[in-house]
Amino acid sequence: MIKKLIGKLLGKSPAPPPVPAGPPLGQRRDIPAAEHGIDPKLLDDNAVRVVRTLKEAGHEAYIVGGAVRDLLVGLRPKDFDVATDATPEQVKALFRRAFIIGRRFRLVHVIFGRGREHEVIEVSTFRALLDPAAADAVAGNEKTSKAELSGKSHAVDATGRVLRDNVWGPQIEDAARRDFTINAMYYDPLTQTVVDYHGGLADVRAKVLRLIGDPPTRFREDPVRIVRTVRFAAKLGFGLDPATRQAIAPHAALLANVPISRLFDEMVKLLQTGHAQASLTQLREHRLPHGVFPILDLVLAQAEAGGQGDRFVQLALADTDRRVAAGKPVAPSFLLACLLWHEVQGRWTSLKAGGEPPMPALQQAIDAVFDARIGDISGRGKLAADMREIWMMQPRFERRFGNGPYSLVDSPRYRAGYDFLKLRGDAGEIGTDLAEWWEDFALGGDDDREAMIAAAREAHQRGPRRVQGPKSAVRGEGGAPAPRDDSAEAEDNDAPAAPARKRRRRRRKPGGGAGEGSAPATGGGPEGAA
């Protein structure tokens, strides 16, 4: 008290209050190419172009985060992010096609190319390391407190979860506010220098996943870091440092406060890293609360029960991992359709047993599963439409006569539906002969197709006989016989046999070969499913 009084008399300002301990700032270390060993051939030309443009404009700019981590372990990153001291407005002004996005974190998407071949380089501004206690606290969340959050640059909810974080700062503070040491490194592709503040390179080489700062505090700031911990451990094969591991269980309940759409995106990332099976193993180990990922709750329950449903899912996950490893595209709709198929099938069977016609019953079963497992999330419309089309194709595959096969192979989603059918055969749910018949039909010429349809129609009219392919069928010498799938046709009893025709009036396509886009894909996530 006396010191304060003397200070006032002398005109001295009072000392600022002590700042609560936050993540350590670390110490900058510049690591040359000879030590870090990053191969420049793994870099993305557009990411380098963004860095060069920013630096030529007088700004700092680096490739950052997971891209640097992957480069250090010899992987080509799927995405390249850039961090800079330029504000979003300054970044946008430097590029012809750049867009400022986000509210929680304001970012710039710099777009290269057009259509399905376009590439997005995400550019973020260095953020300041702020005291959570000094942030504006709001009672609700992103949806319930929109008016209260308007105009705020730093805000948290009642649990300490960050809702707004748009205060710019120096690189050293930006590094401290990142989640893991292995994600807090910066790479300058022009000088080939890695900037490391928190021993990230050492942790990469030791294969250790370590949070920067106090793990409980970091999980409260953003509970999704718990999911990211699981994903990175599975993807990289890294172990968790003890402090990070011990903080997961006590804070896992905070995931209930995270928006459903963000959790859904994280779940898709878990399944599409190329290590889906390892990710599920990690989820089992850490026992995240039931309800965080309703779809994965179902998958884990099927795994414990075993049986055909689990076999089908495991084949789908393994096939997805193989496609990712081979650099092939994977459609989320295809994999999610696989994960939920047996629940759809169970509801479908129950509805049919209650007297509902087969196709309306399938529609109702799909709607019920969507409501129970996916809910109302952003982007659900396109995703749900793709999944629905894959499922609705399955009974159509049983009709191998009339005009149906022609329209089905010409469908834009045929390849996704076919791969799903093939996976069902591989899992033992149906006979493999059905997928083989459709493969022959898709690859065959017009004469082959007509002969196959005639044989299928004849077998359907005569009763339970084997469907014999034409002698000129593509797959085998003399055509591979395909057994009739009686159970599937019994399910589709609403489609009577079409009357026989002498010849189908169908215009021959140029070249007289297979129909456009008719070659089936082989794998769980077809290019046609993207």
PDB file of N, CA, C and O in Angstrom, residues 140-143 157 159 161 219-220 222-227 248-263 288-294:
ATOM      1  N   GLY A 140     -23.126 -18.789 -24.438  1.00  0.00           N
ATOM      2  CA  GLY A 140     -23.542 -19.851 -25.334  1.00  0.00           C
ATOM      3  C   GLY A 140     -22.424 -20.369 -26.203  1.00  0.00           C
ATOM      4  O   GLY A 140     -21.260 -20.413 -25.797  1.00  0.00           O
ATOM      5  N   ASN A 141     -22.791 -20.745 -27.453  1.00  0.00           N
ATOM      6  CA  ASN A 141     -21.813 -21.258 -28.403  1.00  0.00           C
ATOM      7  C   ASN A 141     -21.920 -20.494 -29.717  1.00  0.00           C
ATOM      8  O   ASN A 141     -22.521 -19.418 -29.763  1.00  0.00           O
ATOM      9  N   GLU A 142     -21.355 -21.065 -30.794  1.00  0.00           N
ATOM     10  CA  GLU A 142     -21.334 -20.367 -32.076  1.00  0.00           C
ATOM     11  C   GLU A 142     -22.738 -20.038 -32.591  1.00  0.00           C
ATOM     12  O   GLU A 142     -22.951 -18.981 -33.182  1.00  0.00           O
ATOM     13  N   LYS A 143     -23.682 -20.938 -32.350  1.00  0.00           N
ATOM     14  CA  LYS A 143     -25.025 -20.728 -32.887  1.00  0.00           C
ATOM     15  C   LYS A 143     -25.883 -19.860 -31.982  1.00  0.00           C
ATOM     16  O   LYS A 143     -26.622 -19.002 -32.447  1.00  0.00           O
ATOM     17  N   ASP A 157     -16.028 -19.690 -24.663  1.00  0.00           N
ATOM     18  CA  ASP A 157     -17.292 -20.035 -24.018  1.00  0.00           C
ATOM     19  C   ASP A 157     -17.057 -20.333 -22.548  1.00  0.00           C
ATOM     20  O   ASP A 157     -15.947 -20.144 -22.028  1.00  0.00           O
ATOM     21  N   THR A 159     -16.644 -23.007 -20.935  1.00  0.00           N
ATOM     22  CA  THR A 159     -15.659 -24.048 -20.625  1.00  0.00           C
ATOM     23  C   THR A 159     -14.236 -23.653 -21.005  1.00  0.00           C
ATOM     24  O   THR A 159     -13.304 -24.415 -20.763  1.00  0.00           O
ATOM     25  N   ARG A 161     -13.437 -22.966 -24.231  1.00  0.00           N
ATOM     26  CA  ARG A 161     -13.233 -23.273 -25.650  1.00  0.00           C
ATOM     27  C   ARG A 161     -13.204 -21.985 -26.452  1.00  0.00           C
ATOM     28  O   ARG A 161     -14.073 -21.126 -26.305  1.00  0.00           O
ATOM     29  N   PHE A 219      -6.592 -28.794 -24.192  1.00  0.00           N
ATOM     30  CA  PHE A 219      -7.808 -29.524 -24.544  1.00  0.00           C
ATOM     31  C   PHE A 219      -9.057 -28.706 -24.228  1.00  0.00           C
ATOM     32  O   PHE A 219     -10.060 -28.805 -24.937  1.00  0.00           O
ATOM     33  N   ARG A 220      -9.008 -27.893 -23.165  1.00  0.00           N
ATOM     34  CA  ARG A 220     -10.160 -27.036 -22.870  1.00  0.00           C
ATOM     35  C   ARG A 220     -10.310 -25.947 -23.932  1.00  0.00           C
ATOM     36  O   ARG A 220     -11.429 -25.584 -24.306  1.00  0.00           O
ATOM     37  N   ASP A 222      -9.627 -26.182 -27.068  1.00  0.00           N
ATOM     38  CA  ASP A 222     -10.195 -26.788 -28.275  1.00  0.00           C
ATOM     39  C   ASP A 222     -10.258 -28.300 -28.076  1.00  0.00           C
ATOM     40  O   ASP A 222      -9.275 -29.012 -28.296  1.00  0.00           O
ATOM     41  N   PRO A 223     -11.418 -28.825 -27.649  1.00  0.00           N
ATOM     42  CA  PRO A 223     -11.524 -30.269 -27.400  1.00  0.00           C
ATOM     43  C   PRO A 223     -11.255 -31.136 -28.624  1.00  0.00           C
ATOM     44  O   PRO A 223     -10.915 -32.312 -28.480  1.00  0.00           O
ATOM     45  N   VAL A 224     -11.385 -30.562 -29.824  1.00  0.00           N
ATOM     46  CA  VAL A 224     -11.116 -31.348 -31.036  1.00  0.00           C
ATOM     47  C   VAL A 224      -9.660 -31.797 -31.072  1.00  0.00           C
ATOM     48  O   VAL A 224      -9.320 -32.752 -31.776  1.00  0.00           O
ATOM     49  N   ARG A 225      -8.812 -31.148 -30.298  1.00  0.00           N
ATOM     50  CA  ARG A 225      -7.417 -31.610 -30.214  1.00  0.00           C
ATOM     51  C   ARG A 225      -7.327 -33.047 -29.713  1.00  0.00           C
ATOM     52  O   ARG A 225      -6.369 -33.759 -30.024  1.00  0.00           O
ATOM     53  N   ILE A 226      -8.320 -33.491 -28.948  1.00  0.00           N
ATOM     54  CA  ILE A 226      -8.345 -34.886 -28.504  1.00  0.00           C
ATOM     55  C   ILE A 226      -8.477 -35.812 -29.717  1.00  0.00           C
ATOM     56  O   ILE A 226      -7.776 -36.824 -29.830  1.00  0.00           O
ATOM     57  N   VAL A 227      -9.373 -35.460 -30.623  1.00  0.00           N
ATOM     58  CA  VAL A 227      -9.565 -36.267 -31.829  1.00  0.00           C
ATOM     59  C   VAL A 227      -8.323 -36.197 -32.713  1.00  0.00           C
ATOM     60  O   VAL A 227      -7.905 -37.202 -33.297  1.00  0.00           O
ATOM     61  N   ILE A 248      -6.395 -36.945 -21.726  1.00  0.00           N
ATOM     62  CA  ILE A 248      -7.478 -37.230 -22.681  1.00  0.00           C
ATOM     63  C   ILE A 248      -8.773 -37.613 -21.978  1.00  0.00           C
ATOM     64  O   ILE A 248      -9.827 -36.998 -22.194  1.00  0.00           O
ATOM     65  N   ALA A 249      -8.730 -38.635 -21.132  1.00  0.00           N
ATOM     66  CA  ALA A 249      -9.959 -39.146 -20.514  1.00  0.00           C
ATOM     67  C   ALA A 249     -10.702 -38.090 -19.688  1.00  0.00           C
ATOM     68  O   ALA A 249     -11.930 -37.952 -19.827  1.00  0.00           O
ATOM     69  N   PRO A 250     -10.030 -37.299 -18.846  1.00  0.00           N
ATOM     70  CA  PRO A 250     -10.768 -36.324 -18.036  1.00  0.00           C
ATOM     71  C   PRO A 250     -11.432 -35.213 -18.849  1.00  0.00           C
ATOM     72  O   PRO A 250     -12.336 -34.541 -18.338  1.00  0.00           O
ATOM     73  N   HIS A 251     -10.992 -34.999 -20.096  1.00  0.00           N
ATOM     74  CA  HIS A 251     -11.514 -33.875 -20.878  1.00  0.00           C
ATOM     75  C   HIS A 251     -12.313 -34.319 -22.099  1.00  0.00           C
ATOM     76  O   HIS A 251     -12.804 -33.475 -22.854  1.00  0.00           O
ATOM     77  N   ALA A 252     -12.465 -35.625 -22.290  1.00  0.00           N
ATOM     78  CA  ALA A 252     -13.168 -36.118 -23.480  1.00  0.00           C
ATOM     79  C   ALA A 252     -14.627 -35.674 -23.510  1.00  0.00           C
ATOM     80  O   ALA A 252     -15.201 -35.477 -24.587  1.00  0.00           O
ATOM     81  N   ALA A 253     -15.234 -35.484 -22.339  1.00  0.00           N
ATOM     82  CA  ALA A 253     -16.641 -35.065 -22.304  1.00  0.00           C
ATOM     83  C   ALA A 253     -16.858 -33.689 -22.926  1.00  0.00           C
ATOM     84  O   ALA A 253     -17.973 -33.357 -23.339  1.00  0.00           O
ATOM     85  N   LEU A 254     -15.804 -32.878 -23.021  1.00  0.00           N
ATOM     86  CA  LEU A 254     -15.923 -31.543 -23.602  1.00  0.00           C
ATOM     87  C   LEU A 254     -16.246 -31.597 -25.099  1.00  0.00           C
ATOM     88  O   LEU A 254     -16.681 -30.591 -25.676  1.00  0.00           O
ATOM     89  N   LEU A 255     -16.037 -32.736 -25.719  1.00  0.00           N
ATOM     90  CA  LEU A 255     -16.348 -32.866 -27.144  1.00  0.00           C
ATOM     91  C   LEU A 255     -17.849 -32.669 -27.409  1.00  0.00           C
ATOM     92  O   LEU A 255     -18.241 -32.354 -28.533  1.00  0.00           O
ATOM     93  N   ALA A 256     -18.664 -32.839 -26.383  1.00  0.00           N
ATOM     94  CA  ALA A 256     -20.107 -32.637 -26.552  1.00  0.00           C
ATOM     95  C   ALA A 256     -20.440 -31.188 -26.887  1.00  0.00           C
ATOM     96  O   ALA A 256     -21.516 -30.906 -27.427  1.00  0.00           O
ATOM     97  N   ASN A 257     -19.525 -30.249 -26.579  1.00  0.00           N
ATOM     98  CA  ASN A 257     -19.770 -28.834 -26.847  1.00  0.00           C
ATOM     99  C   ASN A 257     -19.359 -28.403 -28.251  1.00  0.00           C
ATOM    100  O   ASN A 257     -19.613 -27.266 -28.644  1.00  0.00           O
ATOM    101  N   VAL A 258     -18.693 -29.302 -28.984  1.00  0.00           N
ATOM    102  CA  VAL A 258     -18.172 -28.956 -30.314  1.00  0.00           C
ATOM    103  C   VAL A 258     -19.299 -29.081 -31.343  1.00  0.00           C
ATOM    104  O   VAL A 258     -20.094 -30.033 -31.279  1.00  0.00           O
ATOM    105  N   PRO A 259     -19.407 -28.149 -32.295  1.00  0.00           N
ATOM    106  CA  PRO A 259     -20.452 -28.256 -33.323  1.00  0.00           C
ATOM    107  C   PRO A 259     -20.402 -29.594 -34.052  1.00  0.00           C
ATOM    108  O   PRO A 259     -19.326 -30.129 -34.356  1.00  0.00           O
ATOM    109  N   ILE A 260     -21.588 -30.138 -34.352  1.00  0.00           N
ATOM    110  CA  ILE A 260     -21.686 -31.456 -34.991  1.00  0.00           C
ATOM    111  C   ILE A 260     -20.958 -31.465 -36.330  1.00  0.00           C
ATOM    112  O   ILE A 260     -20.293 -32.447 -36.681  1.00  0.00           O
ATOM    113  N   SER A 261     -21.079 -30.365 -37.080  1.00  0.00           N
ATOM    114  CA  SER A 261     -20.464 -30.337 -38.409  1.00  0.00           C
ATOM    115  C   SER A 261     -18.938 -30.458 -38.305  1.00  0.00           C
ATOM    116  O   SER A 261     -18.309 -31.122 -39.132  1.00  0.00           O
ATOM    117  N   ARG A 262     -18.351 -29.840 -37.287  1.00  0.00           N
ATOM    118  CA  ARG A 262     -16.890 -29.913 -37.135  1.00  0.00           C
ATOM    119  C   ARG A 262     -16.461 -31.310 -36.724  1.00  0.00           C
ATOM    120  O   ARG A 262     -15.452 -31.834 -37.221  1.00  0.00           O
ATOM    121  N   LEU A 263     -17.219 -31.949 -35.840  1.00  0.00           N
ATOM    122  CA  LEU A 263     -16.900 -33.315 -35.446  1.00  0.00           C
ATOM    123  C   LEU A 263     -17.050 -34.269 -36.635  1.00  0.00           C
ATOM    124  O   LEU A 263     -16.263 -35.208 -36.795  1.00  0.00           O
ATOM    125  N   LEU A 288     -13.455 -42.812 -26.164  1.00  0.00           N
ATOM    126  CA  LEU A 288     -14.140 -41.529 -26.194  1.00  0.00           C
ATOM    127  C   LEU A 288     -15.620 -41.738 -25.885  1.00  0.00           C
ATOM    128  O   LEU A 288     -16.169 -42.807 -26.148  1.00  0.00           O
ATOM    129  N   PRO A 289     -16.295 -40.738 -25.322  1.00  0.00           N
ATOM    130  CA  PRO A 289     -17.686 -40.920 -24.885  1.00  0.00           C
ATOM    131  C   PRO A 289     -18.598 -41.356 -26.022  1.00  0.00           C
ATOM    132  O   PRO A 289     -18.447 -40.932 -27.164  1.00  0.00           O
ATOM    133  N   HIS A 290     -19.575 -42.201 -25.672  1.00  0.00           N
ATOM    134  CA  HIS A 290     -20.566 -42.640 -26.646  1.00  0.00           C
ATOM    135  C   HIS A 290     -21.356 -41.439 -27.134  1.00  0.00           C
ATOM    136  O   HIS A 290     -21.766 -40.591 -26.351  1.00  0.00           O
ATOM    137  N   GLY A 291     -21.563 -41.353 -28.452  1.00  0.00           N
ATOM    138  CA  GLY A 291     -22.336 -40.258 -29.015  1.00  0.00           C
ATOM    139  C   GLY A 291     -21.503 -39.191 -29.686  1.00  0.00           C
ATOM    140  O   GLY A 291     -22.039 -38.366 -30.427  1.00  0.00           O
ATOM    141  N   VAL A 292     -20.189 -39.176 -29.444  1.00  0.00           N
ATOM    142  CA  VAL A 292     -19.330 -38.183 -30.106  1.00  0.00           C
ATOM    143  C   VAL A 292     -19.335 -38.435 -31.610  1.00  0.00           C
ATOM    144  O   VAL A 292     -19.492 -37.511 -32.418  1.00  0.00           O
ATOM    145  N   PHE A 293     -19.162 -39.704 -31.995  1.00  0.00           N
ATOM    146  CA  PHE A 293     -19.212 -40.106 -33.392  1.00  0.00           C
ATOM    147  C   PHE A 293     -20.254 -41.219 -33.529  1.00  0.00           C
ATOM    148  O   PHE A 293     -19.905 -42.401 -33.412  1.00  0.00           O
ATOM    149  N   PRO A 294     -21.525 -40.882 -33.765  1.00  0.00           N
ATOM    150  CA  PRO A 294     -22.553 -41.937 -33.824  1.00  0.00           C
ATOM    151  C   PRO A 294     -22.259 -43.022 -34.847  1.00  0.00           C
ATOM    152  O   PRO A 294     -22.577 -44.186 -34.615  1.00  0.00           O
TER     153      PRO A 294
END
